[in-house]
The first five atom37 places (N, CA, C, CB, O) and aatype in JSON, in Angstrom:
{
  "aatype": [20, 20, 20, 20, 20, 20, 20, 20, 20, 20, 20, 20, 20, 20, 20, 20, 20, 20, 20, 20, 20, 20, 20, 20, 20, 20, 20, 20, 20, 20, 20, 20, 20, 20, 20, 20, 20, 20, 20, 20, 20, 20, 20, 20, 20, 20, 20, 20, 20, 20, 20, 20, 20, 20, 20, 20, 20, 20, 20, 20, 20, 20, 20, 20, 20, 20, 20, 20, 20, 20, 20, 20, 20, 20, 20, 20, 20, 20, 20, 20, 20, 20],
  "atom_mask": [
    [1, 1, 1, 1, 1],
    [1, 1, 1, 1, 1],
    [1, 1, 1, 1, 1],
    [1, 1, 1, 1, 1],
    [1, 1, 1, 1, 1],
    [1, 1, 1, 1, 1],
    [1, 1, 1, 1, 1],
    [1, 1, 1, 1, 1],
    [1, 1, 1, 1, 1],
    [1, 1, 1, 1, 1],
    [1, 1, 1, 1, 1],
    [1, 1, 1, 1, 1],
    [1, 1, 1, 1, 1],
    [1, 1, 1, 1, 1],
    [1, 1, 1, 1, 1],
    [1, 1, 1, 1, 1],
    [1, 1, 1, 1, 1],
    [1, 1, 1, 1, 1],
    [1, 1, 1, 1, 1],
    [1, 1, 1, 1, 1],
    [1, 1, 1, 1, 1],
    [1, 1, 1, 1, 1],
    [1, 1, 1, 1, 1],
    [1, 1, 1, 1, 1],
    [1, 1, 1, 1, 1],
    [1, 1, 1, 1, 1],
    [1, 1, 1, 1, 1],
    [1, 1, 1, 1, 1],
    [1, 1, 1, 1, 1],
    [1, 1, 1, 1, 1],
    [1, 1, 1, 1, 1],
    [1, 1, 1, 1, 1],
    [1, 1, 1, 1, 1],
    [1, 1, 1, 1, 1],
    [1, 1, 1, 1, 1],
    [1, 1, 1, 1, 1],
    [1, 1, 1, 1, 1],
    [1, 1, 1, 1, 1],
    [1, 1, 1, 1, 1],
    [1, 1, 1, 1, 1],
    [1, 1, 1, 1, 1],
    [1, 1, 1, 1, 1],
    [1, 1, 1, 1, 1],
    [1, 1, 1, 1, 1],
    [1, 1, 1, 1, 1],
    [1, 1, 1, 1, 1],
    [1, 1, 1, 1, 1],
    [1, 1, 1, 1, 1],
    [1, 1, 1, 1, 1],
    [1, 1, 1, 1, 1],
    [1, 1, 1, 1, 1],
    [1, 1, 1, 1, 1],
    [1, 1, 1, 1, 1],
    [1, 1, 1, 1, 1],
    [1, 1, 1, 1, 1],
    [1, 1, 1, 1, 1],
    [1, 1, 1, 1, 1],
    [1, 1, 1, 1, 1],
    [1, 1, 1, 1, 1],
    [1, 1, 1, 1, 1],
    [1, 1, 1, 1, 1],
    [1, 1, 1, 1, 1],
    [1, 1, 1, 1, 1],
    [1, 1, 1, 1, 1],
    [1, 1, 1, 1, 1],
    [1, 1, 1, 1, 1],
    [1, 1, 1, 1, 1],
    [1, 1, 1, 1, 1],
    [1, 1, 1, 1, 1],
    [1, 1, 1, 1, 1],
    [1, 1, 1, 1, 1],
    [1, 1, 1, 1, 1],
    [1, 1, 1, 1, 1],
    [1, 1, 1, 1, 1],
    [1, 1, 1, 1, 1],
    [1, 1, 1, 1, 1],
    [1, 1, 1, 1, 1],
    [1, 1, 1, 1, 1],
    [1, 1, 1, 1, 1],
    [1, 1, 1, 1, 1],
    [1, 1, 1, 1, 1],
    [1, 1, 1, 1, 1]
  ],
  "atom_positions": [
    [[283.9, 152.8, 381.05], [283.77, 152.51, 382.13], [282.61, 150.71, 380.94], [282.98, 154.13, 383.45], [282.32, 150.39, 379.79]],
    [[282.49, 150.35, 382.01], [283.22, 148.31, 380.56], [280.78, 148.56, 381.26], [285.58, 145.25, 382.15], [279.99, 148.63, 380.31]],
    [[280.22, 148.64, 382.61], [278.62, 148.79, 382.91], [277.97, 150.06, 381.89], [278.38, 149.25, 384.75], [278.18, 151.14, 382.43]],
    [[277.41, 150.18, 380.88], [276.8, 151.07, 379.91], [275.25, 151.37, 380.86], [276.62, 150.2, 378.16], [274.27, 150.65, 381.06]],
    [[275.56, 152.61, 381.24], [274.41, 153.45, 382.26], [273.32, 153.8, 381.44], [274.96, 154.94, 382.99], [272.19, 154.08, 381.83]],
    [[273.94, 153.76, 379.65], [273.04, 154.31, 378.65], [271.17, 153.45, 378.96], [273.95, 153.83, 376.84], [270.93, 152.29, 379.32]],
    [[270.52, 154.2, 378.76], [268.91, 153.54, 378.65], [269.09, 153.26, 380.15], [268.5, 151.92, 377.46], [268.27, 152.35, 380.29]],
    [[269.66, 153.47, 381.43], [269.24, 152.93, 382.71], [268.34, 154.18, 383.28], [270.6, 152.48, 383.73], [268.04, 155.1, 382.52]],
    [[267.92, 154.16, 384.62], [267.19, 155.01, 384.89], [267.93, 155.53, 386.44], [265.69, 154.43, 384.78], [268.06, 154.97, 387.53]],
    [[268.42, 157.24, 385.76], [268.74, 157.58, 386.84], [268.55, 157.83, 388.19], [268.91, 158.02, 386.65], [267.43, 157.7, 388.67]],
    [[269.62, 158.22, 388.93], [268.72, 157.3, 390.26], [268.82, 159.17, 390.76], [269.87, 155.45, 391.66], [269.73, 159.89, 390.35]],
    [[267.86, 159.59, 391.55], [267.06, 161.2, 391.59], [268.48, 161.06, 393.01], [264.51, 161.48, 392.12], [268.77, 159.97, 393.5]],
    [[268.95, 161.95, 393.28], [269.68, 162.86, 393.97], [268.91, 163.22, 396.22], [269.47, 164.45, 392.58], [268.27, 164.19, 396.65]],
    [[269.34, 162.12, 396.88], [268.73, 162.44, 397.82], [268.99, 163.98, 398.63], [268.93, 161.36, 398.5], [270.04, 164.62, 398.67]],
    [[267.54, 164.35, 399.3], [267.99, 165.73, 400.32], [268.83, 165.66, 401.23], [267.02, 166.29, 401.11], [269.13, 166.69, 401.83]],
    [[269.42, 164.46, 401.55], [270.02, 164.91, 402.88], [270.25, 163.14, 402.3], [269.02, 165.74, 404.63], [269.3, 162.37, 402.16]],
    [[271.51, 162.82, 402.06], [272.1, 161.7, 401.81], [272.22, 160.59, 403.09], [273.37, 162.14, 401.3], [271.88, 159.41, 402.96]],
    [[272.94, 161.34, 404.78], [272.32, 160.62, 405.54], [271.36, 160.57, 405.81], [272.57, 160.56, 406.22], [271.44, 160.45, 407.03]],
    [[269.36, 160.59, 405.32], [268.51, 160.14, 405.75], [268.56, 158.91, 405.65], [267.66, 160.6, 405.42], [269.44, 158.37, 404.98]],
    [[267.54, 158.14, 406.34], [267.49, 156.92, 407.04], [267.15, 156.51, 405.51], [266.4, 156.63, 408.49], [266.58, 157.05, 404.56]],
    [[267.73, 155.35, 405.75], [267.39, 154.04, 404.37], [266.45, 153.45, 404.27], [268.11, 152.88, 404.24], [265.55, 152.94, 404.93]],
    [[267.12, 153.74, 402.48], [265.72, 153.28, 401.97], [265.08, 152.06, 401.9], [265.62, 153.53, 400.9], [264.71, 151.77, 400.76]],
    [[264.94, 151.61, 402.39], [264.77, 149.91, 402.9], [265.21, 149.07, 403.25], [264.53, 149.22, 402.49], [266.11, 148.57, 402.58]],
    [[264.72, 148.3, 404.82], [266.21, 147.56, 405.64], [267.0, 146.58, 404.75], [265.79, 146.53, 407.11], [266.78, 145.99, 403.7]],
    [[267.87, 146.67, 405.54], [269.6, 145.94, 404.77], [270.18, 147.46, 404.24], [269.36, 144.44, 402.84], [271.37, 147.76, 404.17]],
    [[269.01, 148.34, 403.9], [270.07, 149.11, 402.61], [271.56, 149.47, 403.85], [269.03, 151.24, 401.67], [271.36, 149.71, 405.05]],
    [[272.29, 149.44, 403.53], [274.08, 150.74, 403.66], [274.8, 151.7, 402.77], [275.47, 149.98, 403.77], [274.34, 152.01, 401.67]],
    [[275.31, 151.91, 402.97], [276.43, 153.29, 402.59], [277.39, 151.85, 401.85], [277.45, 154.58, 404.48], [277.4, 150.63, 402.02]],
    [[278.23, 152.97, 400.88], [279.02, 151.36, 400.22], [279.88, 152.52, 399.66], [278.04, 149.89, 398.79], [279.48, 153.57, 399.16]],
    [[281.67, 151.91, 399.95], [282.43, 152.62, 399.07], [282.64, 152.47, 397.64], [283.41, 152.58, 399.5], [281.61, 152.41, 396.96]],
    [[283.75, 152.4, 397.03], [283.81, 153.13, 396.08], [284.92, 151.6, 395.65], [284.28, 154.98, 396.31], [284.96, 151.7, 394.42]],
    [[285.57, 150.64, 395.93], [285.53, 149.71, 396.31], [284.66, 148.96, 395.71], [285.49, 149.8, 397.31], [284.63, 148.66, 394.52]],
    [[283.69, 148.52, 396.86], [282.44, 147.74, 396.43], [282.01, 147.87, 395.33], [281.42, 147.93, 397.07], [281.96, 147.08, 394.39]],
    [[281.5, 149.48, 395.49], [280.19, 149.16, 394.65], [281.07, 148.84, 393.1], [278.85, 150.77, 394.6], [280.43, 148.15, 392.32]],
    [[282.12, 149.18, 392.74], [282.95, 148.86, 391.27], [283.25, 147.64, 391.45], [284.33, 149.68, 390.88], [283.17, 147.02, 390.39]],
    [[283.57, 147.01, 392.35], [283.86, 145.33, 392.84], [282.46, 144.71, 391.96], [283.75, 144.97, 395.07], [282.49, 144.39, 390.77]],
    [[281.19, 144.62, 392.92], [280.06, 144.56, 392.44], [279.64, 144.47, 391.3], [279.62, 145.21, 392.75], [279.4, 143.43, 390.7]],
    [[279.44, 146.39, 390.6], [278.73, 146.73, 389.51], [280.39, 145.79, 387.77], [278.37, 149.2, 389.76], [279.94, 145.67, 386.63]],
    [[281.29, 145.54, 387.93], [282.44, 145.02, 387.32], [283.62, 145.91, 387.07], [282.07, 144.48, 386.16], [284.69, 145.6, 386.55]],
    [[283.24, 147.02, 387.51], [284.01, 148.65, 386.42], [285.6, 148.67, 387.51], [282.54, 151.06, 386.71], [286.06, 147.83, 388.29]],
    [[286.05, 149.99, 387.1], [286.98, 150.17, 387.96], [286.74, 150.56, 388.59], [287.77, 150.53, 387.88], [285.6, 150.33, 388.97]],
    [[287.68, 151.64, 389.41], [287.15, 152.83, 390.51], [286.46, 153.96, 390.06], [288.27, 153.47, 391.24], [285.41, 154.57, 390.3]],
    [[287.64, 154.02, 389.17], [287.52, 155.29, 388.16], [286.28, 154.98, 387.59], [288.74, 155.49, 386.94], [285.59, 155.98, 387.82]],
    [[285.63, 154.21, 387.0], [284.4, 154.57, 387.24], [283.19, 155.67, 387.76], [284.4, 153.98, 387.63], [282.6, 156.74, 387.64]],
    [[283.48, 153.97, 388.67], [282.58, 154.84, 390.5], [282.75, 156.5, 390.46], [283.76, 154.28, 392.53], [281.75, 157.14, 390.12]],
    [[283.75, 157.09, 390.74], [284.06, 158.37, 390.46], [283.44, 159.31, 389.35], [285.24, 158.28, 390.26], [282.68, 160.27, 389.47]],
    [[283.91, 158.84, 388.44], [283.19, 159.39, 386.98], [281.33, 159.51, 387.16], [283.61, 157.97, 385.51], [280.62, 160.47, 386.87]],
    [[280.9, 158.03, 387.81], [279.72, 158.89, 387.58], [279.03, 159.25, 389.66], [278.35, 157.66, 386.25], [278.1, 158.76, 390.29]],
    [[279.62, 159.83, 389.86], [279.73, 160.68, 391.57], [279.96, 161.98, 390.72], [281.37, 160.18, 393.03], [278.86, 162.48, 390.47]],
    [[281.46, 163.02, 389.96], [281.37, 163.43, 389.1], [279.77, 163.85, 388.54], [282.12, 162.67, 388.55], [279.13, 164.77, 389.03]],
    [[279.42, 163.23, 387.74], [278.71, 163.12, 386.63], [277.34, 163.93, 387.47], [278.58, 161.38, 385.96], [276.68, 164.96, 387.29]],
    [[277.36, 162.96, 388.35], [276.0, 163.08, 389.52], [275.06, 161.83, 389.17], [274.91, 164.76, 389.33], [274.06, 161.83, 389.89]],
    [[275.12, 160.68, 388.17], [274.51, 159.87, 387.51], [274.35, 158.54, 388.94], [275.44, 159.55, 385.98], [273.65, 157.53, 389.04]],
    [[275.32, 159.16, 389.79], [275.12, 158.21, 390.84], [275.56, 159.33, 392.99], [276.63, 156.55, 390.16], [276.6, 159.86, 393.37]],
    [[274.62, 159.22, 393.48], [274.72, 159.99, 394.71], [276.0, 159.73, 395.0], [273.77, 159.67, 395.84], [276.62, 158.92, 394.32]],
    [[276.81, 160.65, 396.49], [276.7, 160.6, 397.19], [277.27, 161.32, 398.07], [276.65, 159.9, 397.14], [277.43, 162.51, 397.79]],
    [[277.82, 160.74, 399.59], [277.73, 161.99, 400.88], [279.38, 161.41, 401.06], [276.22, 161.75, 402.69], [279.98, 160.45, 400.57]],
    [[279.68, 162.27, 401.82], [281.08, 162.34, 402.35], [281.25, 161.94, 403.48], [281.61, 163.46, 402.36], [281.11, 162.76, 404.39]],
    [[281.65, 160.42, 403.84], [281.56, 160.35, 405.7], [282.84, 159.4, 405.83], [279.8, 159.45, 406.59], [283.1, 158.25, 405.48]],
    [[283.64, 160.63, 406.63], [285.39, 160.6, 407.08], [286.28, 161.16, 406.1], [286.02, 159.04, 407.29], [287.48, 161.36, 406.26]],
    [[285.63, 161.38, 405.1], [286.42, 162.51, 404.11], [286.48, 161.18, 402.74], [288.5, 163.28, 404.93], [286.95, 161.32, 401.61]],
    [[285.88, 160.05, 403.3], [285.65, 159.46, 401.5], [284.0, 159.34, 400.97], [286.36, 157.54, 401.32], [283.14, 159.0, 401.77]],
    [[283.82, 159.52, 400.16], [283.34, 158.99, 399.2], [281.8, 157.7, 399.19], [284.61, 158.53, 398.79], [281.87, 156.53, 398.82]],
    [[281.23, 158.02, 399.43], [280.0, 156.22, 399.45], [278.76, 156.72, 399.52], [280.04, 154.89, 401.09], [278.4, 157.37, 400.5]],
    [[277.92, 156.46, 398.39], [276.46, 156.2, 397.98], [275.29, 154.88, 399.19], [276.75, 155.46, 396.15], [275.96, 154.09, 399.87]],
    [[274.34, 154.82, 399.27], [273.0, 154.24, 399.48], [273.96, 153.28, 398.05], [271.11, 155.43, 399.3], [274.52, 153.71, 397.04]],
    [[273.72, 151.44, 398.77], [273.46, 150.73, 398.31], [272.07, 150.64, 397.01], [273.55, 150.22, 399.32], [272.07, 150.28, 395.83]],
    [[270.83, 151.23, 398.07], [269.28, 151.41, 396.88], [269.82, 152.45, 395.95], [267.48, 152.15, 397.7], [269.73, 151.87, 394.87]],
    [[270.37, 153.76, 395.67], [270.83, 154.67, 394.84], [271.72, 153.53, 393.54], [271.85, 155.88, 395.84], [271.58, 153.52, 392.32]],
    [[272.79, 152.53, 394.57], [273.67, 152.25, 393.09], [272.23, 151.23, 392.58], [275.75, 151.14, 393.29], [271.66, 151.69, 391.59]],
    [[271.72, 150.13, 393.07], [271.15, 149.32, 392.75], [270.16, 150.2, 391.43], [270.57, 148.63, 394.04], [270.16, 150.07, 390.21]],
    [[269.66, 150.75, 392.02], [268.19, 152.0, 391.25], [268.81, 151.77, 390.31], [267.8, 153.93, 391.57], [268.54, 150.77, 389.64]],
    [[270.41, 153.05, 389.76], [270.42, 153.18, 388.93], [270.65, 152.21, 387.29], [270.89, 153.88, 389.37], [270.39, 152.42, 386.1]],
    [[271.53, 150.7, 388.4], [271.79, 149.82, 386.86], [270.18, 149.47, 386.56], [272.97, 148.03, 387.01], [269.97, 149.23, 385.37]],
    [[269.33, 149.41, 387.19], [268.07, 148.53, 386.59], [267.28, 148.89, 385.65], [267.17, 148.26, 387.43], [266.1, 149.23, 385.64]],
    [[267.9, 148.8, 385.01], [266.92, 148.71, 383.42], [266.25, 149.76, 383.44], [265.74, 147.46, 383.14], [265.79, 149.89, 384.57]],
    [[265.74, 151.22, 382.27], [264.32, 152.39, 382.35], [263.22, 150.77, 381.97], [264.28, 154.3, 380.53], [263.35, 149.88, 381.13]],
    [[262.23, 151.02, 383.03], [260.98, 150.79, 382.47], [260.35, 151.8, 381.48], [260.14, 150.63, 383.51], [260.23, 152.98, 381.83]],
    [[259.97, 151.42, 380.35], [258.56, 152.23, 379.48], [258.02, 152.9, 379.05], [257.91, 152.42, 379.51], [258.33, 153.29, 377.92]],
    [[256.9, 153.41, 379.72], [255.96, 153.93, 380.24], [255.32, 154.75, 379.56], [256.23, 154.35, 381.16], [254.36, 155.38, 379.99]],
    [[255.86, 154.85, 378.2], [254.28, 155.05, 376.8], [254.07, 153.42, 376.24], [254.9, 156.4, 374.78], [254.83, 152.53, 375.84]],
    [[252.97, 153.53, 376.41], [252.15, 152.51, 376.04], [251.8, 152.58, 374.46], [250.92, 152.58, 376.92], [251.06, 151.74, 373.96]]
  ]
}
């Protein structure tokens, strides 16, 4: 994967992946959309899903992730140690 996920916040899995979106405008994204936005291959997205790095839900036989989970995963981790 070209996008390094080392040092980024791992998204916590949703208890119910079909629950109401986390914010207005949140939507499900399929692998091709996530790959395009992250500028990585589709194989990288499937790897994130297999590893549990990016939560997903099965939607009509396809996997999809909430946009908010993708954005959370790609945000730099804040250092809470002061």
